[in-house]
Amino acid sequence: MEGLELKPQFDELQKIFDRCIKHACRVLEECIATKTARLAPEQRQEQERLEYNRIADELAELYLHHSVLSDLRFCYSEPAFLWEGGFFEALHADEKKKYLAFSTPSFNYSRYERDNTTYDAELPYFSAVVNIVVRERYAAYLRQREISLSESAPKSAIAAPPIAETENPFDSILTDEQIAYLAAAVNDVKMFNVSLSADELKAIFACKPQAIVRSNNNRLVAFFFSGLSSRGLITPNWQSVIANHKLFLSKDTSRDKYINQSDLSTATNYIRDVGVEGKYATLEKYLMQVKKL
């Protein structure tokens, strides 16, 4: 997130979130561990599978009613998810002001325990954020328990076939002709610090770049990949693919920092309101044409 002068406020807010989340996670984890402690491995696995399904249903309901929180599914495990994720950037201007103006020393944990929605007016979506992060982390905990149980179980005589890594993380349906056309688009607007050949761009879409390039403008990167996604040519989760595979370096040449989920979320939120002019208009022309190839 841009605006480092705001980080001290976010650090203090993060401590409040962390306290509420840590307590709730510990209660859930201790509860399931107690329930399954005396069960046979098969019974324990079934009990935890049912618990996982229940949590998945609750998460689906939360995301359905709070679309502004959708970015949390990608950053819930981050220690500083409030700063690193895109949740804050997705808020309306008046909601952002409330977070920036909130007096963190005034937070009363006892008041929160009595009613976990009591701070939602002062900190919009506070209880929903806590509920989502708790459930995402608890679901991850349950997945890890299942993996541990599977690893400790006796191995069968016949080995299961290995699960192949995906060869297409972007879920790209782009043809070689389309990729060559898009390479021209990328170079036309000078999206990166170097020009890309069609083969180099193809390698990026396969998440196996021949070399890591540096972004000249994160907003152009977001406009480009968002445009491909909206046309059904790549996955809607392109932000996490780029971040997880460390595909691009940021514009800041003073350090080698990979573009992360927060950078892309911030850039995407910006381009929603930007007029299609200049380099954006140039890219848009290419994007409008690419499906016709």
GROMACS .gro file of C-alpha atoms in nm:
model
  293
    1MET     CA    1   0.000   0.000   0.000
    2GLU     CA    2   0.120   0.350  -0.077
    3GLY     CA    3   0.140   0.619   0.192
    4LEU     CA    4   0.397   0.498   0.445
    5GLU     CA    5   0.296   0.781   0.681
    6LEU     CA    6  -0.023   0.581   0.748
    7LYS     CA    7   0.157   0.263   0.850
    8PRO     CA    8   0.184   0.338   1.226
    9GLN     CA    9  -0.197   0.364   1.243
   10PHE     CA   10  -0.233   0.037   1.051
   11ASP     CA   11   0.019  -0.135   1.279
   12GLU     CA   12  -0.189  -0.042   1.583
   13LEU     CA   13  -0.512  -0.146   1.414
   14GLN     CA   14  -0.350  -0.476   1.317
   15LYS     CA   15  -0.273  -0.546   1.684
   16ILE     CA   16  -0.644  -0.509   1.765
   17PHE     CA   17  -0.745  -0.744   1.485
   18ASP     CA   18  -0.474  -0.992   1.586
   19ARG     CA   19  -0.590  -1.010   1.946
   20CYS     CA   20  -0.950  -1.081   1.848
   21ILE     CA   21  -0.851  -1.330   1.577
   22LYS     CA   22  -0.594  -1.517   1.787
   23HIS     CA   23  -0.838  -1.577   2.071
   24ALA     CA   24  -1.116  -1.703   1.843
   25CYS     CA   25  -0.879  -1.931   1.650
   26ARG     CA   26  -0.743  -2.081   1.969
   27VAL     CA   27  -1.093  -2.157   2.097
   28LEU     CA   28  -1.192  -2.332   1.772
   29GLU     CA   29  -0.868  -2.531   1.750
   30GLU     CA   30  -0.884  -2.645   2.112
   31CYS     CA   31  -1.249  -2.740   2.070
   32ILE     CA   32  -1.195  -2.966   1.767
   33ALA     CA   33  -0.883  -3.118   1.923
   34THR     CA   34  -1.079  -3.205   2.238
   35LYS     CA   35  -1.371  -3.349   2.041
   36THR     CA   36  -1.152  -3.580   1.835
   37ALA     CA   37  -0.883  -3.669   2.089
   38ARG     CA   38  -1.030  -4.013   2.175
   39LEU     CA   39  -1.155  -4.103   1.826
   40ALA     CA   40  -1.002  -4.361   1.596
   41PRO     CA   41  -0.815  -4.208   1.299
   42GLU     CA   42  -1.100  -4.278   1.056
   43GLN     CA   43  -1.360  -4.127   1.290
   44ARG     CA   44  -1.141  -3.826   1.359
   45GLN     CA   45  -1.091  -3.769   0.989
   46GLU     CA   46  -1.465  -3.783   0.925
   47GLN     CA   47  -1.541  -3.548   1.215
   48GLU     CA   48  -1.286  -3.295   1.094
   49ARG     CA   49  -1.412  -3.324   0.736
   50LEU     CA   50  -1.761  -3.235   0.856
   51GLU     CA   51  -1.618  -2.944   1.053
   52TYR     CA   52  -1.425  -2.823   0.747
   53ASN     CA   53  -1.742  -2.834   0.535
   54ARG     CA   54  -1.928  -2.634   0.799
   55ILE     CA   55  -1.657  -2.366   0.800
   56ALA     CA   56  -1.649  -2.358   0.419
   57ASP     CA   57  -2.025  -2.295   0.414
   58GLU     CA   58  -1.988  -2.012   0.667
   59LEU     CA   59  -1.710  -1.854   0.462
   60ALA     CA   60  -1.917  -1.873   0.145
   61GLU     CA   61  -2.201  -1.695   0.327
   62LEU     CA   62  -1.968  -1.424   0.459
   63TYR     CA   63  -1.813  -1.356   0.118
   64LEU     CA   64  -2.159  -1.355  -0.041
   65HIS     CA   65  -2.280  -1.078   0.191
   66HIS     CA   66  -1.952  -0.883   0.207
   67SER     CA   67  -1.805  -0.869  -0.143
   68VAL     CA   68  -1.579  -0.582  -0.035
   69LEU     CA   69  -1.388  -0.838   0.175
   70SER     CA   70  -1.316  -1.080  -0.110
   71ASP     CA   71  -0.945  -0.996  -0.109
   72LEU     CA   72  -0.909  -1.151   0.237
   73ARG     CA   73  -0.914  -1.502   0.089
   74PHE     CA   74  -0.575  -1.425  -0.066
   75CYS     CA   75  -0.405  -1.251   0.228
   76TYR     CA   76  -0.560  -1.396   0.546
   77SER     CA   77  -0.232  -1.570   0.635
   78GLU     CA   78  -0.027  -1.249   0.610
   79PRO     CA   79   0.084  -1.119   0.953
   80ALA     CA   80   0.004  -0.765   0.831
   81PHE     CA   81  -0.298  -0.844   0.615
   82LEU     CA   82  -0.455  -0.505   0.690
   83TRP     CA   83  -0.158  -0.327   0.534
   84GLU     CA   84  -0.051  -0.583   0.273
   85GLY     CA   85  -0.398  -0.684   0.150
   86GLY     CA   86  -0.648  -0.491  -0.059
   87PHE     CA   87  -0.928  -0.469   0.199
   88PHE     CA   88  -0.867  -0.106   0.296
   89GLU     CA   89  -0.833   0.006  -0.065
   90ALA     CA   90  -1.173  -0.146  -0.144
   91LEU     CA   91  -1.350   0.069   0.116
   92HIS     CA   92  -1.541   0.385   0.032
   93ALA     CA   93  -1.371   0.716   0.114
   94ASP     CA   94  -1.585   0.780   0.423
   95GLU     CA   95  -1.513   0.429   0.552
   96LYS     CA   96  -1.141   0.480   0.506
   97LYS     CA   97  -1.159   0.801   0.707
   98LYS     CA   98  -1.308   0.613   1.001
   99TYR     CA   99  -1.015   0.372   1.010
  100LEU     CA  100  -0.764   0.653   0.990
  101ALA     CA  101  -0.940   0.856   1.258
  102PHE     CA  102  -1.001   0.570   1.502
  103SER     CA  103  -0.828   0.607   1.839
  104THR     CA  104  -0.671   0.264   1.888
  105PRO     CA  105  -0.615   0.311   2.266
  106SER     CA  106  -0.993   0.350   2.301
  107PHE     CA  107  -1.062  -0.007   2.189
  108ASN     CA  108  -1.220  -0.194   2.479
  109TYR     CA  109  -1.178  -0.569   2.443
  110SER     CA  110  -1.437  -0.647   2.710
  111ARG     CA  111  -1.691  -0.440   2.519
  112TYR     CA  112  -1.604  -0.633   2.203
  113GLU     CA  113  -1.642  -0.968   2.381
  114ARG     CA  114  -1.992  -0.877   2.494
  115ASP     CA  115  -2.092  -0.788   2.137
  116ASN     CA  116  -1.851  -0.853   1.852
  117THR     CA  117  -2.035  -0.606   1.626
  118THR     CA  118  -2.003  -0.319   1.871
  119TYR     CA  119  -1.719  -0.151   1.678
  120ASP     CA  120  -1.861  -0.200   1.328
  121ALA     CA  121  -1.988   0.158   1.312
  122GLU     CA  122  -1.649   0.301   1.406
  123LEU     CA  123  -1.448   0.043   1.209
  124PRO     CA  124  -1.663  -0.068   0.913
  125TYR     CA  125  -1.680  -0.448   0.864
  126PHE     CA  126  -1.464  -0.507   1.173
  127SER     CA  127  -1.656  -0.812   1.296
  128ALA     CA  128  -1.687  -0.953   0.943
  129VAL     CA  129  -1.312  -0.921   0.884
  130VAL     CA  130  -1.242  -1.102   1.210
  131ASN     CA  131  -1.494  -1.374   1.128
  132ILE     CA  132  -1.350  -1.432   0.782
  133VAL     CA  133  -0.984  -1.439   0.886
  134VAL     CA  134  -1.062  -1.669   1.180
  135ARG     CA  135  -1.246  -1.913   0.955
  136GLU     CA  136  -0.986  -1.902   0.679
  137ARG     CA  137  -0.708  -1.976   0.930
  138TYR     CA  138  -0.914  -2.242   1.103
  139ALA     CA  139  -0.987  -2.408   0.768
  140ALA     CA  140  -0.613  -2.406   0.693
  141TYR     CA  141  -0.553  -2.562   1.035
  142LEU     CA  142  -0.803  -2.839   0.959
  143ARG     CA  143  -0.640  -2.903   0.620
  144GLN     CA  144  -0.301  -2.935   0.789
  145ARG     CA  145  -0.440  -3.182   1.044
  146GLU     CA  146  -0.578  -3.392   0.762
  147ILE     CA  147  -0.241  -3.390   0.586
  148SER     CA  148  -0.065  -3.489   0.908
  149LEU     CA  149  -0.310  -3.775   0.963
  150SER     CA  150  -0.266  -3.898   0.606
  151GLU     CA  151   0.113  -3.890   0.636
  152SER     CA  152   0.103  -4.091   0.959
  153ALA     CA  153  -0.132  -4.354   0.818
  154PRO     CA  154   0.015  -4.686   0.694
  155LYS     CA  155   0.110  -4.667   0.329
  156SER     CA  156  -0.067  -4.898   0.086
  157ALA     CA  157   0.128  -5.142  -0.126
  158ILE     CA  158   0.033  -4.959  -0.444
  159ALA     CA  159   0.161  -4.605  -0.459
  160ALA     CA  160  -0.085  -4.342  -0.571
  161PRO     CA  161   0.013  -4.155  -0.888
  162PRO     CA  162   0.174  -3.818  -0.821
  163ILE     CA  163  -0.035  -3.505  -0.866
  164ALA     CA  164   0.111  -3.303  -1.150
  165GLU     CA  165   0.171  -2.934  -1.105
  166THR     CA  166  -0.048  -2.725  -1.326
  167GLU     CA  167   0.115  -2.623  -1.652
  168ASN     CA  168  -0.125  -2.332  -1.691
  169PRO     CA  169  -0.150  -2.127  -1.368
  170PHE     CA  170  -0.322  -1.840  -1.552
  171ASP     CA  171  -0.579  -2.077  -1.708
  172SER     CA  172  -0.480  -1.905  -2.030
  173ILE     CA  173  -0.658  -1.991  -2.354
  174LEU     CA  174  -0.439  -1.753  -2.556
  175THR     CA  175  -0.301  -1.883  -2.884
  176ASP     CA  176   0.055  -1.820  -2.999
  177GLU     CA  177  -0.080  -1.565  -3.247
  178GLN     CA  178  -0.264  -1.378  -2.973
  179ILE     CA  179   0.040  -1.380  -2.744
  180ALA     CA  180   0.256  -1.236  -3.022
  181TYR     CA  181  -0.005  -0.964  -3.070
  182LEU     CA  182  -0.012  -0.891  -2.696
  183ALA     CA  183   0.368  -0.872  -2.685
  184ALA     CA  184   0.341  -0.588  -2.935
  185ALA     CA  185   0.085  -0.420  -2.707
  186VAL     CA  186   0.306  -0.452  -2.399
  187ASN     CA  187   0.602  -0.306  -2.586
  188ASP     CA  188   0.395  -0.030  -2.744
  189VAL     CA  189   0.302   0.118  -2.406
  190LYS     CA  190   0.643   0.036  -2.252
  191MET     CA  191   0.481  -0.159  -1.970
  192PHE     CA  192   0.814  -0.305  -1.857
  193ASN     CA  193   1.173  -0.185  -1.840
  194VAL     CA  194   1.261  -0.401  -2.142
  195SER     CA  195   1.078  -0.510  -2.453
  196LEU     CA  196   0.938  -0.863  -2.455
  197SER     CA  197   0.941  -1.112  -2.739
  198ALA     CA  198   0.642  -1.334  -2.801
  199ASP     CA  199   0.833  -1.628  -2.652
  200GLU     CA  200   0.920  -1.429  -2.340
  201LEU     CA  201   0.558  -1.326  -2.287
  202LYS     CA  202   0.446  -1.685  -2.345
  203ALA     CA  203   0.690  -1.798  -2.074
  204ILE     CA  204   0.541  -1.539  -1.836
  205PHE     CA  205   0.189  -1.673  -1.897
  206ALA     CA  206   0.330  -2.019  -1.814
  207CYS     CA  207   0.479  -1.867  -1.492
  208LYS     CA  208   0.825  -1.973  -1.610
  209PRO     CA  209   0.977  -1.637  -1.710
  210GLN     CA  210   1.308  -1.641  -1.892
  211ALA     CA  211   1.405  -1.335  -1.687
  212ILE     CA  212   1.227  -1.123  -1.427
  213VAL     CA  213   1.126  -0.788  -1.576
  214ARG     CA  214   1.054  -0.468  -1.388
  215SER     CA  215   0.720  -0.289  -1.412
  216ASN     CA  216   0.726   0.069  -1.537
  217ASN     CA  217   0.367   0.122  -1.424
  218ASN     CA  218   0.170  -0.115  -1.199
  219ARG     CA  219  -0.156   0.040  -1.316
  220LEU     CA  220  -0.083  -0.053  -1.675
  221VAL     CA  221   0.000  -0.408  -1.561
  222ALA     CA  222  -0.333  -0.424  -1.376
  223PHE     CA  223  -0.522  -0.278  -1.675
  224PHE     CA  224  -0.363  -0.534  -1.909
  225PHE     CA  225  -0.426  -0.846  -1.699
  226SER     CA  226  -0.767  -0.726  -1.581
  227GLY     CA  227  -0.866  -0.670  -1.944
  228LEU     CA  228  -0.761  -1.023  -2.038
  229SER     CA  229  -0.951  -1.164  -1.739
  230SER     CA  230  -1.271  -0.974  -1.813
  231ARG     CA  231  -1.265  -1.118  -2.165
  232GLY     CA  232  -1.236  -1.474  -2.031
  233LEU     CA  233  -0.884  -1.524  -2.165
  234ILE     CA  234  -0.715  -1.580  -1.826
  235THR     CA  235  -0.824  -1.657  -1.470
  236PRO     CA  236  -1.005  -1.399  -1.254
  237ASN     CA  237  -0.737  -1.478  -0.992
  238TRP     CA  238  -0.458  -1.329  -1.201
  239GLN     CA  239  -0.346  -1.105  -0.911
  240SER     CA  240  -0.263  -1.401  -0.688
  241VAL     CA  241  -0.095  -1.586  -0.976
  242ILE     CA  242   0.138  -1.292  -1.041
  243ALA     CA  243   0.212  -1.243  -0.670
  244ASN     CA  244   0.258  -1.611  -0.583
  245HIS     CA  245   0.489  -1.679  -0.877
  246LYS     CA  246   0.687  -1.354  -0.826
  247LEU     CA  247   0.661  -1.265  -1.195
  248PHE     CA  248   0.745  -0.892  -1.189
  249LEU     CA  249   0.962  -0.650  -0.995
  250SER     CA  250   0.825  -0.316  -0.882
  251LYS     CA  251   0.926   0.012  -1.044
  252ASP     CA  252   1.148   0.111  -0.748
  253THR     CA  253   1.499   0.045  -0.879
  254SER     CA  254   1.657   0.102  -0.538
  255ARG     CA  255   1.553  -0.248  -0.426
  256ASP     CA  256   1.439  -0.577  -0.574
  257LYS     CA  257   1.081  -0.596  -0.452
  258TYR     CA  258   0.836  -0.824  -0.628
  259ILE     CA  259   0.491  -0.687  -0.710
  260ASN     CA  260   0.257  -0.835  -0.449
  261GLN     CA  261  -0.117  -0.883  -0.412
  262SER     CA  262  -0.158  -0.548  -0.237
  263ASP     CA  263   0.022  -0.361  -0.516
  264LEU     CA  264  -0.202  -0.517  -0.778
  265SER     CA  265  -0.519  -0.466  -0.575
  266THR     CA  266  -0.435  -0.097  -0.526
  267ALA     CA  267  -0.361  -0.056  -0.897
  268THR     CA  268  -0.682  -0.237  -0.994
  269ASN     CA  269  -0.892  -0.016  -0.768
  270TYR     CA  270  -0.735   0.290  -0.932
  271ILE     CA  271  -0.804   0.183  -1.290
  272ARG     CA  272  -1.174   0.128  -1.215
  273ASP     CA  273  -1.214   0.504  -1.210
  274VAL     CA  274  -0.949   0.603  -1.465
  275GLY     CA  275  -1.053   0.737  -1.803
  276VAL     CA  276  -0.950   0.524  -2.101
  277GLU     CA  277  -0.701   0.764  -2.251
  278GLY     CA  278  -0.331   0.777  -2.333
  279LYS     CA  279  -0.157   0.443  -2.283
  280TYR     CA  280  -0.475   0.293  -2.138
  281ALA     CA  281  -0.657   0.372  -2.462
  282THR     CA  282  -0.373   0.214  -2.660
  283LEU     CA  283  -0.392  -0.103  -2.454
  284GLU     CA  284  -0.770  -0.109  -2.478
  285LYS     CA  285  -0.749  -0.112  -2.859
  286TYR     CA  286  -0.522  -0.414  -2.849
  287LEU     CA  287  -0.743  -0.591  -2.593
  288MET     CA  288  -1.056  -0.529  -2.798
  289GLN     CA  289  -0.891  -0.683  -3.102
  290VAL     CA  290  -0.719  -0.984  -2.945
  291LYS     CA  291  -1.027  -1.211  -2.925
  292LYS     CA  292  -1.084  -1.162  -3.298
  293LEU     CA  293  -0.752  -1.322  -3.387
   0.00000   0.00000   0.00000
